[in-house]
mmCIF file of C-alpha atoms in Angstrom:
data_model
loop_
_atom_site.group_PDB
_atom_site.id
_atom_site.type_symbol
_atom_site.label_atom_id
_atom_site.label_comp_id
_atom_site.label_asym_id
_atom_site.label_seq_id
_atom_site.Cartn_x
_atom_site.Cartn_y
_atom_site.Cartn_z
ATOM 1 C CA MET A 1 301.740 3.110 217.034
ATOM 2 C CA SER A 2 303.210 5.822 219.224
ATOM 3 C CA VAL A 3 306.870 5.753 220.183
ATOM 4 C CA ARG A 4 307.351 4.107 223.566
ATOM 5 C CA ARG A 5 310.474 4.905 225.537
ATOM 6 C CA LEU A 6 311.818 3.997 228.950
ATOM 7 C CA ALA A 7 311.310 6.417 231.809
ATOM 8 C CA GLU A 8 314.012 9.020 232.338
ATOM 9 C CA GLU A 9 317.056 8.021 234.336
ATOM 10 C CA SER A 10 315.990 10.026 237.391
ATOM 11 C CA LEU A 11 313.071 7.623 237.879
ATOM 12 C CA GLN A 12 315.026 4.416 237.264
ATOM 13 C CA PRO A 13 316.068 2.324 240.289
ATOM 14 C CA GLN A 14 319.681 1.214 240.584
ATOM 15 C CA GLY A 15 318.904 -2.476 240.352
ATOM 16 C CA PHE A 16 316.267 -5.174 240.202
ATOM 17 C CA SER A 17 315.836 -8.677 241.522
ATOM 18 C CA PHE A 18 312.833 -10.924 241.835
ATOM 19 C CA SER A 19 311.508 -11.588 245.302
ATOM 20 C CA ALA A 20 312.183 -15.054 246.699
ATOM 21 C CA ASP A 21 308.763 -16.367 245.664
ATOM 22 C CA ASN A 22 308.895 -14.722 242.245
ATOM 23 C CA ALA A 23 312.405 -16.061 241.635
ATOM 24 C CA VAL A 24 311.159 -19.613 242.232
ATOM 25 C CA TRP A 25 308.203 -18.940 239.936
ATOM 26 C CA ALA A 26 310.472 -17.499 237.231
ATOM 27 C CA GLU A 27 312.801 -20.502 237.230
ATOM 28 C CA ALA A 28 309.830 -22.879 237.050
ATOM 29 C CA THR A 29 308.367 -20.862 234.165
ATOM 30 C CA ILE A 30 311.629 -21.013 232.200
ATOM 31 C CA ARG A 31 311.733 -24.802 232.627
ATOM 32 C CA LYS A 32 308.350 -25.119 230.924
ATOM 33 C CA TYR A 33 309.947 -24.387 227.552
ATOM 34 C CA PRO A 34 311.981 -26.934 225.526
ATOM 35 C CA GLU A 35 315.750 -26.814 225.548
ATOM 36 C CA GLY A 36 316.909 -23.954 223.394
ATOM 37 C CA ARG A 37 313.532 -22.204 223.597
ATOM 38 C CA GLN A 38 313.783 -20.731 227.073
ATOM 39 C CA GLN A 39 313.776 -17.190 225.684
ATOM 40 C CA SER A 40 310.067 -17.692 225.008
ATOM 41 C CA ALA A 41 309.585 -16.963 228.723
ATOM 42 C CA VAL A 42 310.477 -13.297 228.192
ATOM 43 C CA ILE A 43 306.880 -12.014 228.225
ATOM 44 C CA PRO A 44 305.705 -13.817 231.398
ATOM 45 C CA LEU A 45 308.913 -12.805 233.205
ATOM 46 C CA LEU A 46 308.493 -9.151 232.231
ATOM 47 C CA MET A 47 304.862 -9.269 233.336
ATOM 48 C CA ARG A 48 305.825 -10.748 236.702
ATOM 49 C CA ALA A 49 308.460 -8.022 237.100
ATOM 50 C CA GLN A 50 305.773 -5.415 236.417
ATOM 51 C CA GLU A 51 303.410 -6.992 238.925
ATOM 52 C CA GLN A 52 306.186 -6.921 241.529
ATOM 53 C CA ASP A 53 307.345 -3.309 241.051
ATOM 54 C CA GLY A 54 304.277 -1.770 239.402
ATOM 55 C CA TRP A 55 306.110 -0.985 236.154
ATOM 56 C CA VAL A 56 308.917 -2.326 233.946
ATOM 57 C CA THR A 57 312.206 -0.681 234.818
ATOM 58 C CA LYS A 58 315.422 -0.637 232.818
ATOM 59 C CA ALA A 59 317.028 -2.760 235.526
ATOM 60 C CA ALA A 60 314.213 -5.319 235.272
ATOM 61 C CA ILE A 61 314.676 -5.552 231.503
ATOM 62 C CA GLU A 62 318.395 -6.195 231.932
ATOM 63 C CA HIS A 63 317.785 -8.723 234.719
ATOM 64 C CA VAL A 64 315.320 -10.712 232.595
ATOM 65 C CA ALA A 65 317.728 -10.565 229.657
ATOM 66 C CA ASP A 66 320.538 -11.988 231.819
ATOM 67 C CA MET A 67 318.279 -14.783 233.089
ATOM 68 C CA LEU A 68 317.371 -15.817 229.557
ATOM 69 C CA GLY A 69 320.728 -15.220 227.904
ATOM 70 C CA MET A 70 319.298 -12.550 225.604
ATOM 71 C CA PRO A 71 320.849 -9.281 224.391
ATOM 72 C CA TYR A 72 319.419 -6.315 226.264
ATOM 73 C CA ILE A 73 318.102 -4.804 223.034
ATOM 74 C CA ARG A 74 315.925 -7.877 222.328
ATOM 75 C CA VAL A 75 314.147 -7.662 225.675
ATOM 76 C CA LEU A 76 313.858 -3.894 225.275
ATOM 77 C CA GLU A 77 312.147 -4.471 221.916
ATOM 78 C CA VAL A 78 309.548 -6.699 223.593
ATOM 79 C CA ALA A 79 308.921 -4.318 226.476
ATOM 80 C CA THR A 80 308.484 -1.290 224.225
ATOM 81 C CA PHE A 81 306.311 -3.110 221.662
ATOM 82 C CA TYR A 82 303.556 -4.485 223.909
ATOM 83 C CA THR A 83 301.441 -1.783 225.476
ATOM 84 C CA GLN A 84 300.493 -3.870 228.509
ATOM 85 C CA PHE A 85 304.000 -3.141 229.810
ATOM 86 C CA GLN A 86 304.107 0.148 231.696
ATOM 87 C CA LEU A 87 307.474 1.834 231.088
ATOM 88 C CA LYS A 88 307.186 4.459 233.817
ATOM 89 C CA PRO A 89 305.558 4.612 237.267
ATOM 90 C CA ILE A 90 301.769 4.409 237.384
ATOM 91 C CA GLY A 91 299.274 4.668 240.227
ATOM 92 C CA THR A 92 300.198 2.420 243.128
ATOM 93 C CA ARG A 93 296.570 1.725 244.078
ATOM 94 C CA ALA A 94 294.835 1.851 240.694
ATOM 95 C CA HIS A 95 295.731 2.299 237.053
ATOM 96 C CA VAL A 96 292.440 2.829 235.234
ATOM 97 C CA GLN A 97 292.441 1.669 231.608
ATOM 98 C CA VAL A 98 289.385 3.133 229.888
ATOM 99 C CA CYS A 99 288.247 1.375 226.711
ATOM 100 C CA GLY A 100 287.711 3.961 223.988
ATOM 101 C CA THR A 101 286.866 1.684 221.063
ATOM 102 C CA THR A 102 283.616 2.229 219.137
ATOM 103 C CA PRO A 103 281.090 0.223 221.244
ATOM 104 C CA CYS A 104 282.305 1.807 224.483
ATOM 105 C CA MET A 105 282.547 5.240 222.854
ATOM 106 C CA LEU A 106 278.943 4.989 221.678
ATOM 107 C CA ARG A 107 277.895 4.036 225.214
ATOM 108 C CA GLY A 108 279.628 6.916 226.986
ATOM 109 C CA SER A 109 283.331 6.172 227.416
ATOM 110 C CA GLU A 110 284.248 9.761 226.539
ATOM 111 C CA ALA A 111 282.487 10.885 229.711
ATOM 112 C CA LEU A 112 284.517 8.316 231.669
ATOM 113 C CA ILE A 113 287.728 9.704 230.153
ATOM 114 C CA ASP A 114 286.685 13.236 231.128
ATOM 115 C CA LEU A 115 286.127 12.011 234.674
ATOM 116 C CA CYS A 116 289.637 10.536 234.780
ATOM 117 C CA ARG A 117 291.091 13.796 233.496
ATOM 118 C CA HIS A 118 289.432 15.777 236.290
ATOM 119 C CA ARG A 119 289.549 13.172 239.051
ATOM 120 C CA ILE A 120 293.060 11.727 238.530
ATOM 121 C CA HIS A 121 295.243 13.837 236.217
ATOM 122 C CA HIS A 122 294.772 15.793 233.019
ATOM 123 C CA ASP A 123 297.391 13.696 231.207
ATOM 124 C CA PRO A 124 297.185 9.929 230.718
ATOM 125 C CA LEU A 125 299.904 7.704 232.167
ATOM 126 C CA THR A 126 300.676 10.389 234.751
ATOM 127 C CA PRO A 127 300.029 9.628 238.442
ATOM 128 C CA ASN A 128 298.075 12.030 240.618
ATOM 129 C CA ALA A 129 299.841 14.149 243.215
ATOM 130 C CA ALA A 130 299.778 11.331 245.768
ATOM 131 C CA GLY A 131 301.052 8.775 243.244
ATOM 132 C CA THR A 132 298.123 6.480 243.980
ATOM 133 C CA LEU A 133 296.067 6.805 240.784
ATOM 134 C CA SER A 134 296.702 7.010 237.050
ATOM 135 C CA TRP A 135 294.752 6.322 233.870
ATOM 136 C CA GLU A 136 295.006 5.806 230.110
ATOM 137 C CA GLU A 137 292.730 5.183 227.143
ATOM 138 C CA VAL A 138 293.126 1.736 225.568
ATOM 139 C CA GLU A 139 291.716 -0.275 222.707
ATOM 140 C CA CYS A 140 289.023 -2.973 222.931
ATOM 141 C CA GLN A 141 289.147 -5.103 226.066
ATOM 142 C CA GLY A 142 286.555 -7.626 224.934
ATOM 143 C CA ALA A 143 283.419 -6.759 226.912
ATOM 144 C CA CYS A 144 281.619 -4.829 224.174
ATOM 145 C CA VAL A 145 278.152 -6.090 225.128
ATOM 146 C CA ASN A 146 278.659 -4.572 228.604
ATOM 147 C CA ALA A 147 280.025 -1.240 227.368
ATOM 148 C CA PRO A 148 281.319 1.102 228.608
ATOM 149 C CA MET A 149 284.001 -0.520 230.700
ATOM 150 C CA VAL A 150 287.383 -0.023 232.318
ATOM 151 C CA MET A 151 290.076 -2.393 233.490
ATOM 152 C CA ILE A 152 292.017 -1.870 236.700
ATOM 153 C CA PHE A 153 295.051 -4.122 236.831
ATOM 154 C CA LYS A 154 293.598 -7.578 235.982
ATOM 155 C CA ASP A 155 289.896 -6.971 236.673
ATOM 156 C CA SER A 156 287.263 -5.406 234.410
ATOM 157 C CA TYR A 157 284.397 -3.198 235.569
ATOM 158 C CA GLU A 158 281.515 -2.989 233.106
ATOM 159 C CA ASP A 159 278.159 -1.287 232.456
ATOM 160 C CA LEU A 160 279.590 1.892 233.935
ATOM 161 C CA THR A 161 278.192 5.341 234.476
ATOM 162 C CA VAL A 162 280.252 8.347 235.479
ATOM 163 C CA GLU A 163 278.898 8.049 239.015
ATOM 164 C CA ALA A 164 279.714 4.344 239.226
ATOM 165 C CA LEU A 165 283.300 4.831 238.006
ATOM 166 C CA GLU A 166 283.850 7.736 240.400
ATOM 167 C CA GLU A 167 282.768 5.554 243.303
ATOM 168 C CA ILE A 168 285.120 2.773 242.144
ATOM 169 C CA ILE A 169 288.028 5.217 241.896
ATOM 170 C CA ASP A 170 287.278 6.574 245.378
ATOM 171 C CA ARG A 171 287.303 3.090 246.879
ATOM 172 C CA PHE A 172 290.584 2.179 245.200
ATOM 173 C CA GLU A 173 292.189 5.413 246.363
ATOM 174 C CA ALA A 174 291.042 4.640 249.907
ATOM 175 C CA GLY A 175 292.793 1.265 249.685
ATOM 176 C CA GLU A 176 289.505 -0.637 249.460
ATOM 177 C CA GLY A 177 289.845 -1.819 245.864
ATOM 178 C CA ALA A 178 289.592 -5.480 246.858
ATOM 179 C CA SER A 179 286.031 -4.877 248.035
ATOM 180 C CA VAL A 180 284.839 -3.671 244.619
ATOM 181 C CA LYS A 181 282.989 -6.394 242.717
ATOM 182 C CA PRO A 182 284.452 -6.890 239.237
ATOM 183 C CA GLY A 183 282.254 -7.385 236.183
ATOM 184 C CA PRO A 184 278.904 -5.687 235.471
ATOM 185 C CA GLN A 185 278.008 -2.862 237.829
ATOM 186 C CA ILE A 186 274.275 -3.280 237.165
ATOM 187 C CA GLU A 187 271.815 -6.108 237.812
ATOM 188 C CA ARG A 188 272.932 -8.591 235.211
ATOM 189 C CA ILE A 189 274.860 -11.860 235.278
ATOM 190 C CA TYR A 190 277.978 -11.519 233.148
ATOM 191 C CA SER A 191 276.677 -10.781 229.626
ATOM 192 C CA ALA A 192 273.099 -11.909 230.194
ATOM 193 C CA PRO A 193 270.287 -9.470 229.347
ATOM 194 C CA GLU A 194 269.589 -6.597 231.725
ATOM 195 C CA GLY A 195 266.753 -7.389 234.096
ATOM 196 C CA GLY A 196 267.158 -11.161 233.918
ATOM 197 C CA LEU A 197 266.544 -13.886 231.380
ATOM 198 C CA THR A 198 264.096 -13.277 228.556
ATOM 199 C CA THR A 199 264.332 -16.689 226.866
ATOM 200 C CA LEU A 200 264.389 -20.294 228.083
ATOM 201 C CA THR A 201 262.602 -19.248 231.243
ATOM 202 C CA GLU A 202 260.282 -22.285 231.365
ATOM 203 C CA ALA A 203 260.910 -26.012 231.370
ATOM 204 C CA PRO A 204 260.493 -27.609 227.901
ATOM 205 C CA THR A 205 257.071 -29.220 227.370
ATOM 206 C CA SER A 206 257.289 -30.355 223.721
ATOM 207 C CA SER A 207 257.823 -33.950 222.653
ATOM 208 C CA ALA A 208 261.270 -32.985 221.495
ATOM 209 C CA GLY A 209 262.054 -31.745 224.975
ATOM 210 C CA SER A 210 260.700 -34.913 226.544
ATOM 211 C CA SER A 211 262.811 -37.036 224.205
ATOM 212 C CA ALA A 212 265.898 -35.010 225.041
ATOM 213 C CA GLN A 213 265.228 -35.434 228.748
ATOM 214 C CA GLY A 214 264.639 -39.153 228.332
ATOM 215 C CA SER A 215 267.917 -39.650 226.526
ATOM 216 C CA ALA A 216 269.743 -38.409 229.599
ATOM 217 C CA GLN A 217 268.163 -41.058 231.859
ATOM 218 C CA PRO A 218 270.415 -43.888 233.057
ATOM 219 C CA GLY A 219 270.122 -47.171 231.158
ATOM 220 C CA VAL A 220 268.751 -45.630 227.939
ATOM 221 C CA SER A 221 270.670 -46.870 224.895
ATOM 222 C CA LEU A 222 270.597 -44.993 221.606
ATOM 223 C CA PRO A 223 271.936 -46.221 218.257
ATOM 224 C CA PRO A 224 274.993 -44.380 216.933
ATOM 225 C CA ALA A 225 274.212 -41.350 214.828
ATOM 226 C CA ASN A 226 275.040 -41.302 211.132
ATOM 227 C CA ALA A 227 275.580 -37.559 210.997
ATOM 228 C CA GLY A 228 278.771 -36.682 209.179
ATOM 229 C CA ARG A 229 279.334 -40.200 207.844
ATOM 230 C CA ALA A 230 279.964 -40.687 204.149
ATOM 231 C CA ASN A 231 277.267 -42.502 202.148
ATOM 232 C CA ALA A 232 279.221 -45.519 200.901
ATOM 233 C CA ASP A 233 276.258 -46.712 198.790
ATOM 234 C CA ALA A 234 276.183 -43.623 196.581
ATOM 235 C CA GLU A 235 277.036 -44.094 192.893
ATOM 236 C CA GLU A 236 279.925 -41.679 193.032
ATOM 237 C CA THR A 237 281.607 -43.729 195.795
ATOM 238 C CA ASP A 238 281.584 -46.969 193.759
ATOM 239 C CA PRO A 239 285.211 -48.213 193.744
ATOM 240 C CA LYS A 240 284.684 -49.554 190.193
ATOM 241 C CA LEU A 241 283.989 -46.071 188.918
ATOM 242 C CA LYS A 242 286.758 -44.915 186.620
ATOM 243 C CA THR A 243 288.345 -41.542 187.341
ATOM 244 C CA PRO A 244 291.191 -39.638 185.680
ATOM 245 C CA ALA A 245 293.443 -41.047 188.371
ATOM 246 C CA THR A 246 292.458 -44.688 187.784
ATOM 247 C CA ASP A 247 291.859 -44.529 184.006
ATOM 248 C CA LYS A 248 294.666 -42.358 182.676
ATOM 249 C CA GLN A 249 294.304 -43.661 179.099
ATOM 250 C CA GLY A 250 290.615 -42.811 178.993
ATOM 251 C CA ALA A 251 291.278 -39.405 180.481
ATOM 252 C CA LYS A 252 293.912 -38.692 177.802
ATOM 253 C CA ALA A 253 291.527 -39.729 175.020
ATOM 254 C CA SER A 254 288.820 -37.496 176.445
ATOM 255 C CA ALA A 255 291.245 -34.589 176.601
ATOM 256 C CA ASP A 256 292.276 -35.164 172.967
ATOM 257 C CA VAL A 257 288.657 -35.146 171.814
ATOM 258 C CA SER A 258 288.025 -31.937 173.754
ATOM 259 C CA GLY A 259 291.029 -30.359 172.075
ATOM 260 C CA GLU A 260 289.840 -31.324 168.597
ATOM 261 C CA ASN A 261 286.391 -29.884 169.308
ATOM 262 C CA ALA A 262 287.958 -26.649 170.478
ATOM 263 C CA ASP A 263 290.012 -26.390 167.256
ATOM 264 C CA LYS A 264 286.938 -26.957 165.108
ATOM 265 C CA ALA A 265 285.040 -24.282 167.015
ATOM 266 C CA LYS A 266 287.792 -21.791 166.212
ATOM 267 C CA GLU A 267 287.553 -22.611 162.474
#
């Protein structure tokens, strides 16, 4: 884990306060936790502060700490530990998080990173000259089957090529990010196969299928299933069966005999 520090003082604002709507949301969020556990709201409050200002400032950390009655150092520990918190300014229109974990790497994420270096800035977590775009490489974002992918703020963009990502970046920089469709950027539905379905493309025609369809018809009554139920008629479930727990004397005698046999075997 790399060392994460707050942005230098020259970038830090003098103060922080939640907007009117966010202040109402923050108070409601704190009330969700039991008495004495309100400090558990620290992560959602920091995330809302980031969504409001674009990054987590020193003033925001102190403000959240005051709201929750926490020492500043405790909230600072949270903000610097979790990498979803941006500790210095990022792109105002798009912060491109490129997944570089193995599945995406094997499917071309290194080319996407090279594009970000040339298109946005050579260094990660550094805004472009206009301050509108920034990027970073991150770990797995959970869409491995649609690799390679990036995440911009809360939306993922999958099945990318260099050309597709460049077009997405251009549209975000132009202020048209809301018009970009999240998810796969090719003809597929979520994680379904490319080119459409390859299985279950026809209605079932077997007797099993007919039975399954019939069971869904109104008025059809089926007996309860016995799956998962214990067989109470089995010999081993007979309540009269003696066990070490119910026949302690017999169990002790058996143990004594076993011990004598073991001694004789040694001789």
